[in-house]
Amino acid sequence: LHPNYLVATNRSSIFSGHHGQLSLTAVFLDEYHDRLFLGGKDVLYSLRLDHTNPDSKEIYWPPLPGNKDDCVQRGKDSQTECGNFVRLLQPYNRTHLLACGTGAFQPMCAYVYVGGELYTGLTADFLGRDSVIFRSLGGRSTMRTETDQKLLHDPKFVAAHLIPDNDDRDNDKVYFFFTEKAMEAGDREGAIHTRVGRLCANDAGGQRVLVNKWSTFVKARLVCSVPGPHGINTHFDELEGIFLLRGKDEKNPDVYAIFSTISNVFQGFAVCVYRMADIREAFNGPFAHKEGPDYQWGAYEGRVPYPRPGVCPSKITNQPGRQFGSTKDFPDTVLQFARGHPLMWRPVYPAMRQPVLVKANVPYRLKQIVVDRVEAEDGQYDVMFIGTDTGTVLKVIALRSGNSLDTEEVTLEELQVFKVPTPITSLDISVKRQALYVGSPLGVAQLRLHRCETYGKACAECCLARDPYCAWDGTSCTRYTSLSKRRYRRQDIRHGNPALQCMDQNLSVEGLDVTEERVVYGAENNSTFLECIPRSPQATVTWLLQRDDRKEEVR
């Protein structure tokens, strides 16, 4: 679809707050209560999910006067930096919501709420220099990382998620996704790497070493790159967004990640997909080790103490005569080794060792991603919705043919959601409502995941769109369902070939030519704006100039 299609036809529903300026900083989609909770500057909102009856409720939540005055006295801007910016919205129980605000400070954080405990990656001081991973709330003691550049070196936290290892809840682990300065990069001083960090949810710290500090924290590099000339890969090192595509197996979600390049010469973006098996394999591999300041980094080849650093106290670690009911029972040698070796030697590579999508030299930055796994006539497709810093949402699928490593990127739609360019700060997907919720500083928009009727009124047009959500049902292009009458259903995502799909739909071969001709007039020796909006990015537009006896293509 044309980028301005949504704005022009008003097919999105937008909420901008009761005062016209939301300054959105947090979103929580609660499908159980059928509500959308929003947090902004000094305010909380609760909306109905369907937007037909917004029923919006507002709570005014400013910072305490003393906190705001202190913030201003420290040189911060009273309007843009010293408000109470709501950073966290999570369910506390069936009737209450946990909301956290900055209280006139503005830390950036990633968080996940697990069994009544809050795990947060943030900067803990006013100057933003003390970067930590915290555990708070709940019945156990507060935990944090040590202040040590080996653990966290100027990190930028992007996301945090609980992912169980197996059916033993004692093995549950919290994963953090972030970027940081890479100490192992050697001559490339200041090099940035993307990390996946991991710690045990039942980590209680040590008894004598690492008291009230994380004792199971380990991290590994996430690599996202494309082959370049002379065997030199182009790396996308800056992590922008993370989405976990969860299936029936809660232990093995697919991790979708948006990356950007760190270069003044080349601006590019990539989406890589990681398998949990590959992430766990890296954490089970050798530790990174450096013997001294004049030595190179390498794999640790010495004896690793037991229980292996990074594992959780559980049935797996217990042996006859050696019971480890808590990390406080771990030997000091284990904790000392963990303190000195948080980094794994082997990186984590994406599936097929390459991105599923690459964008280079585009007039926007890719910032947010959500993914919907869609059932189509010939299998499943992962439909990516990607938000940019200019307010557009890209709807994309990546196709791989047979055993080939090459992928074909198919852009199904490019939607301009808001009337003026504004960064997309959040994307949330409701499979139940078949809706996408797009957040920006200007407000929140609700879009349908599919708009099949816009692809035209012919079988060939519907097939050429290659949208997994849509199929020709014998009379129109509609939402694909596996229960619809198979006799009339026509869809071709992989090839977009209407000749194979639509020949029995009372069409001649000539009828498969879905060329739509429009005549536009212009005055000679005058300027005229000519516009032709294609129904789908798969359509091509050709301009012809009518001469006296023939038509000439305008190039």
Coordinates of C-alpha atoms in Angstrom, one line a residue:
L1 CA 0.0 0.0 0.0
H2 CA 1.0 3.6 -0.6
P3 CA 2.7 5.0 2.5
N4 CA 0.0 7.7 2.9
Y5 CA -2.9 5.2 2.4
L6 CA -3.9 5.0 6.1
V7 CA -3.8 8.8 6.6
A8 CA -5.6 9.5 3.4
T9 CA -8.5 7.1 4.1
N10 CA -8.6 7.4 7.9
R11 CA -8.4 3.6 8.4
S12 CA -6.6 3.9 11.7
S13 CA -8.0 4.8 15.1
I14 CA -5.7 7.1 17.0
F15 CA -5.8 8.1 20.7
S16 CA -3.7 11.2 21.7
G17 CA -4.7 11.7 25.3
H18 CA -7.3 14.0 26.8
H19 CA -5.2 17.0 26.2
G20 CA -3.9 16.2 22.7
Q21 CA -0.3 15.4 23.7
L22 CA 0.3 11.9 25.1
S23 CA 4.2 11.8 25.3
L24 CA 3.9 8.0 25.4
T25 CA 6.6 6.1 27.3
A26 CA 5.0 2.8 28.3
V27 CA 2.3 0.4 26.9
F28 CA 0.8 -2.7 28.3
L29 CA -1.7 -4.8 26.3
D30 CA -4.0 -6.7 28.6
E31 CA -6.1 -9.1 26.6
Y32 CA -7.5 -10.7 29.7
H33 CA -9.3 -7.5 30.8
D34 CA -9.7 -6.3 27.2
R35 CA -7.8 -3.1 28.0
L36 CA -4.8 -1.1 26.7
F37 CA -2.9 0.7 29.4
L38 CA -0.7 3.7 28.5
G39 CA 1.9 5.6 30.4
G40 CA 3.2 9.1 29.5
K41 CA 4.5 12.2 31.1
D42 CA 2.7 12.6 34.5
V43 CA -0.3 10.5 33.3
L44 CA -1.8 7.0 33.0
Y45 CA -4.6 6.0 30.7
S46 CA -6.8 2.9 30.4
L47 CA -8.6 2.2 27.1
R48 CA -10.9 -0.4 25.7
L49 CA -9.1 -2.6 23.1
D50 CA -11.6 -2.3 20.4
H51 CA -11.6 1.5 20.2
T52 CA -15.2 1.6 19.1
N53 CA -16.1 2.7 22.6
P54 CA -12.8 4.2 23.9
D55 CA -14.1 4.5 27.5
S56 CA -10.8 6.1 28.4
K57 CA -9.8 6.7 32.0
E58 CA -7.1 9.0 33.1
I59 CA -4.9 9.2 36.3
Y60 CA -2.8 12.3 36.8
W61 CA 0.5 11.3 38.4
P62 CA 3.0 14.1 38.6
P63 CA 6.4 14.0 40.4
L64 CA 6.6 15.1 44.0
P65 CA 7.3 18.9 44.1
G66 CA 10.6 18.4 45.9
N67 CA 11.8 15.8 43.3
K68 CA 11.1 18.2 40.5
D69 CA 12.8 21.1 42.1
D70 CA 15.9 18.9 42.8
C71 CA 15.9 17.8 39.1
V72 CA 15.8 21.4 37.9
Q73 CA 18.6 22.5 40.3
R74 CA 20.8 19.8 38.8
G75 CA 20.5 21.4 35.4
K76 CA 17.8 19.4 33.8
D77 CA 15.0 20.8 31.7
S78 CA 11.8 21.2 33.8
Q79 CA 9.5 20.3 30.8
T80 CA 11.3 17.6 28.9
E81 CA 13.4 15.9 31.6
C82 CA 11.9 16.6 35.1
G83 CA 8.4 15.0 34.6
N84 CA 7.3 11.7 36.0
F85 CA 7.8 9.5 32.9
V86 CA 6.0 6.2 33.3
R87 CA 8.5 3.5 32.3
L88 CA 6.9 0.3 33.5
L89 CA 3.4 -1.1 33.3
Q90 CA 3.0 -4.8 34.3
P91 CA 0.2 -6.8 35.9
Y92 CA 0.6 -7.2 39.6
N93 CA -2.4 -9.6 40.0
R94 CA -5.8 -10.1 38.5
T95 CA -7.1 -6.8 39.9
H96 CA -4.0 -4.5 40.1
L97 CA -1.4 -3.0 37.8
L98 CA 2.2 -2.3 38.7
A99 CA 3.2 1.1 37.4
C100 CA 6.7 2.7 37.9
G101 CA 7.7 6.2 37.0
T102 CA 10.9 8.1 37.0
G103 CA 9.8 10.7 39.5
A104 CA 11.6 13.6 37.8
F105 CA 14.5 11.5 36.6
Q106 CA 14.8 9.8 33.3
P107 CA 16.5 6.4 33.3
M108 CA 16.3 4.1 30.3
C109 CA 15.5 0.5 31.4
A110 CA 14.5 -3.0 30.3
Y111 CA 12.4 -5.1 32.7
V112 CA 10.5 -8.3 33.2
Y113 CA 8.1 -9.2 36.1
V114 CA 8.5 -12.8 37.3
G115 CA 6.5 -14.4 40.1
G116 CA 6.0 -11.2 42.1
E117 CA 9.6 -10.0 41.5
L118 CA 10.8 -7.3 39.2
Y119 CA 14.0 -7.7 37.2
T120 CA 15.3 -4.4 35.8
G121 CA 18.3 -3.3 33.7
L122 CA 18.9 0.4 34.2
T123 CA 21.3 3.2 35.3
A124 CA 21.0 3.6 39.0
D125 CA 22.5 7.1 39.5
F126 CA 21.6 10.6 38.3
L127 CA 24.6 10.9 35.9
G128 CA 23.7 7.5 34.3
R129 CA 27.1 5.9 35.0
D130 CA 26.1 3.1 37.4
S131 CA 24.6 0.5 35.1
V132 CA 23.1 -2.4 36.9
I133 CA 20.6 -5.3 36.7
F134 CA 18.3 -5.2 39.8
R135 CA 15.9 -7.6 41.4
S136 CA 13.4 -6.0 43.7
L137 CA 9.9 -6.6 45.2
G138 CA 8.9 -10.1 46.3
G139 CA 10.0 -11.8 49.4
R140 CA 13.7 -12.3 48.6
S141 CA 16.6 -9.9 49.2
T142 CA 17.3 -7.2 46.7
M143 CA 19.9 -8.2 44.2
R144 CA 22.1 -6.3 41.8
T145 CA 25.2 -6.7 39.6
E146 CA 28.6 -5.6 40.9
T147 CA 30.0 -2.3 39.6
D148 CA 32.5 -3.9 37.3
Q149 CA 33.2 -3.1 33.6
K150 CA 33.7 -6.9 33.0
L151 CA 30.0 -7.4 33.8
L152 CA 28.5 -4.3 32.2
H153 CA 30.4 -1.6 30.3
D154 CA 28.2 1.4 29.4
P155 CA 25.2 -0.8 28.4
K156 CA 22.1 0.2 26.6
F157 CA 19.3 -2.2 27.7
V158 CA 16.7 -3.0 25.1
A159 CA 14.6 -5.9 26.5
A160 CA 14.3 -8.6 29.2
H161 CA 12.4 -11.9 29.1
L162 CA 11.8 -14.9 31.3
I163 CA 12.5 -18.1 29.3
P164 CA 12.4 -21.5 31.1
D165 CA 15.0 -24.1 30.3
N166 CA 12.9 -27.1 31.1
D167 CA 10.0 -28.2 33.3
D168 CA 11.9 -27.7 36.5
R169 CA 11.0 -24.1 37.6
D170 CA 14.3 -23.9 39.5
N171 CA 16.0 -23.7 36.1
D172 CA 14.0 -20.6 35.0
K173 CA 16.3 -18.0 33.6
V174 CA 15.9 -14.2 32.9
Y175 CA 17.5 -13.1 29.6
F176 CA 18.6 -9.5 29.0
F177 CA 19.3 -8.1 25.5
F178 CA 21.6 -5.0 25.4
T179 CA 24.6 -3.4 23.7
E180 CA 27.8 -2.4 25.5
K181 CA 31.4 -1.5 24.8
A182 CA 33.3 -4.6 24.0
M183 CA 36.4 -5.1 26.1
E184 CA 37.5 -8.1 24.0
A185 CA 37.6 -6.1 20.8
G186 CA 41.3 -5.4 21.2
D187 CA 42.5 -2.6 18.9
R188 CA 39.0 -1.5 18.1
E189 CA 38.7 0.7 21.2
G190 CA 35.1 1.8 21.9
A191 CA 33.7 -1.0 19.7
I192 CA 30.1 -1.8 20.4
H193 CA 28.7 -5.4 20.6
T194 CA 25.2 -6.7 21.2
R195 CA 24.9 -9.1 24.1
V196 CA 22.4 -11.6 25.4
G197 CA 22.9 -11.8 29.2
R198 CA 21.5 -14.6 31.4
L199 CA 20.9 -15.1 35.1
C200 CA 18.9 -17.6 37.2
A201 CA 15.6 -16.4 38.6
N202 CA 16.5 -18.2 41.9
D203 CA 19.9 -16.5 42.3
A204 CA 20.4 -15.5 45.9
G205 CA 24.1 -14.4 45.7
G206 CA 26.9 -15.9 47.6
Q207 CA 27.5 -16.5 51.3
R208 CA 30.9 -14.8 51.5
V209 CA 31.7 -13.8 47.9
L210 CA 29.2 -11.8 45.8
V211 CA 26.9 -11.2 48.8
N212 CA 23.5 -9.8 47.5
K213 CA 25.2 -9.7 44.0
W214 CA 24.3 -11.9 41.0
S215 CA 26.4 -15.1 41.1
T216 CA 25.0 -16.7 37.9
F217 CA 25.3 -13.8 35.4
V218 CA 26.9 -14.7 32.1
K219 CA 26.7 -13.1 28.7
A220 CA 27.5 -13.8 25.0
R221 CA 27.7 -11.8 21.8
L222 CA 24.9 -11.8 19.3
V223 CA 26.3 -11.6 15.8
C224 CA 24.3 -10.3 12.8
S225 CA 26.3 -9.8 9.6
V226 CA 26.3 -10.2 5.9
P227 CA 29.3 -11.3 3.7
G228 CA 31.3 -8.5 2.2
P229 CA 34.1 -8.2 -0.4
H230 CA 37.5 -10.0 0.3
G231 CA 35.9 -12.1 3.0
I232 CA 35.2 -9.2 5.3
N233 CA 31.7 -9.2 6.8
T234 CA 29.6 -6.2 7.3
H235 CA 28.4 -6.3 10.9
F236 CA 25.2 -4.8 12.4
D237 CA 26.3 -4.2 15.9
E238 CA 23.8 -1.8 17.4
L239 CA 20.7 -3.5 18.8
E240 CA 17.5 -1.5 18.2
G241 CA 14.6 -3.9 19.1
I242 CA 13.7 -7.4 20.2
F243 CA 10.6 -9.5 19.9
L244 CA 10.1 -13.1 21.1
L245 CA 7.8 -15.1 18.9
R246 CA 6.4 -17.7 21.2
G247 CA 4.8 -20.9 20.1
K248 CA 3.4 -24.0 21.8
D249 CA 6.8 -24.7 23.3
E250 CA 7.4 -21.9 25.8
K251 CA 11.0 -23.0 26.2
N252 CA 12.0 -22.3 22.6
P253 CA 10.7 -19.0 21.3
D254 CA 12.3 -17.5 18.2
V255 CA 14.2 -14.3 19.0
Y256 CA 13.7 -11.6 16.3
A257 CA 16.2 -8.7 16.6
I258 CA 16.6 -5.4 14.7
F259 CA 20.2 -4.2 14.3
S260 CA 21.8 -1.1 12.8
T261 CA 25.3 -0.4 11.6
I262 CA 27.7 1.8 13.6
S263 CA 29.3 3.8 10.7
N264 CA 29.5 7.3 9.4
V265 CA 29.9 5.9 5.9
F266 CA 27.2 3.2 5.5
Q267 CA 23.8 3.2 7.2
G268 CA 22.1 -0.1 7.2
F269 CA 19.6 -2.2 9.2
A270 CA 19.1 -5.9 9.5
V271 CA 16.7 -8.3 11.1
C272 CA 18.2 -11.5 12.4
V273 CA 16.4 -14.5 14.0
Y274 CA 18.0 -16.6 16.8
R275 CA 17.1 -20.0 18.0
M276 CA 17.2 -20.7 21.8
A277 CA 19.2 -23.9 21.1
D278 CA 22.0 -21.8 19.7
I279 CA 21.9 -19.4 22.6
R280 CA 22.0 -22.2 25.1
E281 CA 24.9 -23.9 23.2
A282 CA 27.0 -20.7 23.5
F283 CA 26.3 -20.6 27.3
N284 CA 27.4 -24.2 27.6
G285 CA 30.6 -23.6 25.6
P286 CA 34.0 -22.2 26.7
F287 CA 34.4 -19.0 28.7
A288 CA 36.4 -16.1 27.3
H289 CA 39.7 -15.6 29.1
K290 CA 42.6 -13.1 29.2
E291 CA 45.7 -14.1 31.1
G292 CA 46.9 -10.5 31.6
P293 CA 47.0 -7.0 30.1
D294 CA 49.6 -8.0 27.5
Y295 CA 47.8 -11.2 26.4
Q296 CA 45.1 -11.8 23.8
W297 CA 41.6 -13.0 24.6
G298 CA 41.0 -16.7 24.0
A299 CA 39.0 -19.6 25.2
Y300 CA 39.6 -20.7 28.8
E301 CA 41.3 -24.1 28.7
G302 CA 41.7 -24.7 32.4
R303 CA 39.5 -26.6 34.8
V304 CA 36.0 -25.1 35.3
P305 CA 34.8 -25.5 38.9
Y306 CA 31.6 -27.4 39.8
P307 CA 28.8 -26.4 39.7
R308 CA 29.5 -24.8 36.4
P309 CA 29.2 -21.0 36.7
G310 CA 25.9 -19.8 35.2
V311 CA 23.9 -22.9 36.1
C312 CA 21.0 -22.7 38.6
P313 CA 20.8 -24.6 41.9
S314 CA 18.4 -27.4 41.0
K315 CA 18.0 -31.1 40.8
I316 CA 20.5 -31.1 38.0
T317 CA 23.4 -29.7 40.1
N318 CA 22.6 -31.8 43.2
Q319 CA 24.8 -34.9 43.6
P320 CA 25.0 -37.5 46.4
G321 CA 26.8 -35.8 49.3
R322 CA 26.8 -32.4 47.4
Q323 CA 23.5 -30.7 47.8
F324 CA 23.1 -27.1 46.4
G325 CA 19.7 -25.8 47.5
S326 CA 20.8 -22.2 46.8
T327 CA 23.6 -20.2 45.2
K328 CA 24.7 -19.4 48.8
D329 CA 25.8 -23.1 48.9
F330 CA 28.1 -22.7 45.9
P331 CA 31.8 -23.0 46.7
D332 CA 33.8 -19.7 46.8
T333 CA 35.9 -21.0 43.9
V334 CA 32.7 -21.1 41.7
L335 CA 31.8 -17.6 42.6
Q336 CA 35.3 -16.2 42.1
F337 CA 35.4 -17.9 38.7
A338 CA 32.0 -16.4 37.8
R339 CA 33.1 -13.0 38.8
G340 CA 36.2 -13.1 36.6
H341 CA 34.6 -14.9 33.6
P342 CA 31.2 -13.4 32.7
L343 CA 31.8 -13.5 29.0
M344 CA 31.4 -16.6 26.8
W345 CA 34.0 -17.2 24.1
R346 CA 31.7 -18.4 21.3
P347 CA 29.2 -15.9 19.8
V348 CA 25.6 -16.7 18.9
Y349 CA 24.9 -16.7 15.2
P350 CA 21.5 -16.3 13.7
A351 CA 19.5 -19.0 11.9
M352 CA 21.2 -19.8 8.6
R353 CA 24.0 -17.5 9.7
Q354 CA 22.5 -14.5 7.9
P355 CA 19.7 -11.9 8.3
V356 CA 16.2 -12.5 7.0
L357 CA 15.9 -8.8 6.0
V358 CA 18.5 -6.1 5.2
K359 CA 17.7 -2.4 4.5
A360 CA 20.5 -0.1 3.3
N361 CA 20.5 3.7 2.6
V362 CA 16.8 4.1 3.4
P363 CA 15.3 7.4 4.6
Y364 CA 14.4 6.0 7.9
R365 CA 15.7 3.9 10.9
L366 CA 14.2 0.6 11.9
K367 CA 13.3 0.8 15.6
Q368 CA 10.6 -1.6 16.7
I369 CA 9.4 -5.1 15.6
V370 CA 6.6 -7.6 16.3
V371 CA 5.9 -10.8 14.4
D372 CA 2.8 -12.8 13.7
R373 CA 3.0 -16.4 12.6
V374 CA 0.2 -16.8 10.0
E375 CA -1.3 -20.0 8.6
A376 CA -1.5 -19.9 4.8
E377 CA -2.6 -22.4 2.1
D378 CA 1.0 -23.7 1.7
G379 CA 2.3 -23.5 5.2
Q380 CA 3.2 -21.0 7.9
Y381 CA 4.7 -17.5 7.3
D382 CA 6.2 -15.1 9.9
V383 CA 4.8 -11.7 9.1
M384 CA 7.0 -8.9 10.4
F385 CA 5.6 -5.5 11.4
I386 CA 8.5 -3.0 11.7
G387 CA 8.2 0.5 13.1
T388 CA 10.5 3.3 11.9
D389 CA 11.6 6.7 13.3
T390 CA 9.5 8.5 10.7
G391 CA 6.1 7.0 11.7
T392 CA 5.8 4.4 9.1
V393 CA 5.1 0.7 9.7
L394 CA 6.5 -1.9 7.3
K395 CA 4.7 -5.2 6.8
V396 CA 7.2 -7.7 5.5
I397 CA 7.7 -11.4 4.9
A398 CA 11.0 -13.2 4.1
L399 CA 10.8 -16.2 1.7
R400 CA 13.5 -18.8 1.3
S401 CA 13.3 -21.2 -1.6
G402 CA 14.3 -24.9 -0.9
N403 CA 17.8 -25.3 0.6
S404 CA 19.0 -21.9 -0.7
L405 CA 20.5 -19.5 1.7
D406 CA 19.2 -16.6 -0.3
T407 CA 16.0 -14.9 1.0
E408 CA 13.5 -12.9 -0.9
E409 CA 12.1 -9.9 1.0
V410 CA 8.5 -9.1 0.1
T411 CA 7.2 -5.8 1.4
L412 CA 3.4 -6.3 1.7
E413 CA 2.5 -2.8 3.0
E414 CA 4.2 0.4 4.0
L415 CA 1.8 2.4 6.2
Q416 CA 2.1 6.0 7.2
V417 CA 0.3 5.8 10.5
F418 CA 0.4 9.4 11.8
K419 CA -0.3 12.6 9.9
V420 CA 3.2 14.0 10.7
P421 CA 6.5 12.1 10.9
T422 CA 7.1 10.8 14.5
P423 CA 9.2 8.0 15.9
I424 CA 7.4 4.7 16.5
T425 CA 8.2 3.9 20.1
S426 CA 6.2 0.7 20.7
L427 CA 4.5 -2.0 18.7
D428 CA 2.0 -4.5 20.3
I429 CA 0.1 -7.2 18.5
S430 CA -3.3 -8.7 19.5
V431 CA -3.8 -12.0 17.7
K432 CA -7.2 -12.3 19.4
R433 CA -8.4 -9.0 18.0
Q434 CA -6.3 -9.2 14.8
A435 CA -5.0 -5.7 15.6
L436 CA -1.7 -3.9 15.8
Y437 CA -1.2 -1.1 18.4
V438 CA 1.3 1.5 17.3
G439 CA 2.7 3.9 19.9
S440 CA 4.5 7.2 19.3
P441 CA 5.0 10.4 21.3
L442 CA 1.9 11.7 19.5
G443 CA -0.4 8.9 20.5
V444 CA -1.5 5.3 20.0
A445 CA -3.0 4.0 16.8
Q446 CA -5.0 0.8 16.3
L447 CA -4.6 -0.9 12.9
R448 CA -6.0 -4.1 11.4
L449 CA -3.4 -6.7 10.7
H450 CA -4.9 -7.2 7.2
R451 CA -6.8 -5.1 4.7
C452 CA -7.5 -7.7 2.0
E453 CA -10.2 -5.6 0.3
T454 CA -7.6 -3.0 -0.8
Y455 CA -5.9 -5.5 -3.1
G456 CA -8.6 -5.2 -5.7
K457 CA -11.6 -7.2 -6.9
A458 CA -9.9 -9.9 -9.1
C459 CA -8.4 -13.3 -8.3
A460 CA -5.2 -12.3 -10.0
E461 CA -4.8 -9.1 -8.0
C462 CA -5.3 -11.0 -4.8
C463 CA -2.7 -13.6 -5.7
L464 CA -0.2 -11.0 -6.8
A465 CA -0.4 -9.2 -3.5
R466 CA 1.2 -12.3 -1.8
D467 CA -0.3 -11.4 1.6
P468 CA -0.5 -14.6 3.8
Y469 CA -3.6 -13.1 5.6
C470 CA -5.5 -12.8 2.3
A471 CA -7.0 -15.3 -0.3
W472 CA -9.4 -15.2 -3.2
D473 CA -12.6 -16.9 -2.0
G474 CA -14.3 -17.1 -5.4
T475 CA -15.9 -13.7 -5.4
S476 CA -13.5 -11.3 -3.5
C477 CA -10.1 -11.0 -1.7
T478 CA -10.8 -11.8 1.9
R479 CA -9.2 -13.0 5.1
Y480 CA -7.8 -16.5 4.6
T481 CA -9.1 -19.2 6.9
S482 CA -8.3 -22.9 6.8
L483 CA -12.0 -23.6 7.2
S484 CA -13.2 -21.8 4.1
K485 CA -14.3 -23.7 1.1
R486 CA -11.1 -25.2 -0.4
R487 CA -12.7 -25.4 -3.9
Y488 CA -12.7 -21.7 -4.4
R489 CA -9.7 -20.7 -2.3
R490 CA -6.8 -19.2 -4.2
Q491 CA -3.5 -18.0 -2.8
D492 CA 0.1 -18.0 -3.9
I493 CA 2.5 -16.5 -1.4
R494 CA 5.7 -18.1 -2.5
H495 CA 5.5 -17.3 -6.2
G496 CA 2.6 -14.8 -6.7
N497 CA 1.6 -16.6 -9.9
P498 CA -2.0 -16.0 -10.8
A499 CA -1.7 -18.1 -14.0
L500 CA -1.5 -21.2 -11.8
Q501 CA -4.2 -20.1 -9.3
C502 CA -6.8 -18.3 -11.3
M503 CA -7.2 -20.2 -14.6
D504 CA -10.3 -21.9 -13.5
Q505 CA -12.0 -18.7 -12.2
N506 CA -13.7 -18.1 -15.6
L507 CA -10.7 -16.2 -16.8
S508 CA -9.0 -16.4 -20.2
V509 CA -5.3 -16.0 -20.5
E510 CA -5.9 -12.4 -21.5
G511 CA -7.9 -12.0 -18.3
L512 CA -4.9 -12.7 -16.2
D513 CA -3.4 -9.4 -17.5
V514 CA -4.5 -7.3 -14.5
T515 CA -3.2 -4.0 -16.1
E516 CA -5.4 -1.2 -15.0
E517 CA -5.2 1.8 -17.2
R518 CA -6.1 5.4 -16.1
V519 CA -6.0 8.5 -18.3
V520 CA -4.6 11.7 -16.7
Y521 CA -4.6 15.0 -18.5
G522 CA -2.1 17.8 -18.3
A523 CA -1.9 21.2 -20.0
E524 CA 0.9 21.8 -22.5
N525 CA 3.6 24.2 -21.3
N526 CA 2.3 23.9 -17.7
S527 CA 3.2 21.9 -14.7
T528 CA 0.7 19.2 -13.6
F529 CA 1.0 16.9 -10.6
L530 CA 0.5 13.3 -11.8
E531 CA -0.3 10.6 -9.2
C532 CA -0.9 6.9 -9.5
I533 CA -1.2 4.9 -6.2
P534 CA -0.7 1.1 -6.7
R535 CA -2.8 -1.3 -4.6
S536 CA 0.3 -3.3 -3.5
P537 CA 4.1 -2.9 -3.4
Q538 CA 4.2 -5.8 -5.8
A539 CA 2.4 -3.8 -8.5
T540 CA 4.4 -1.7 -11.0
V541 CA 3.4 1.7 -12.4
T542 CA 4.3 2.6 -16.0
W543 CA 3.7 6.0 -17.4
L544 CA 2.9 6.4 -21.1
L545 CA 2.6 9.6 -23.1
Q546 CA 0.0 9.6 -25.8
R547 CA 1.3 10.9 -29.2
D548 CA -0.8 11.4 -32.3
D549 CA -0.6 7.8 -33.4
R550 CA 1.2 5.9 -30.6
K551 CA 2.0 5.7 -26.9
E552 CA 5.6 6.2 -25.6
E553 CA 6.8 5.1 -22.3
V554 CA 8.0 7.9 -20.0
R555 CA 11.2 6.9 -18.2

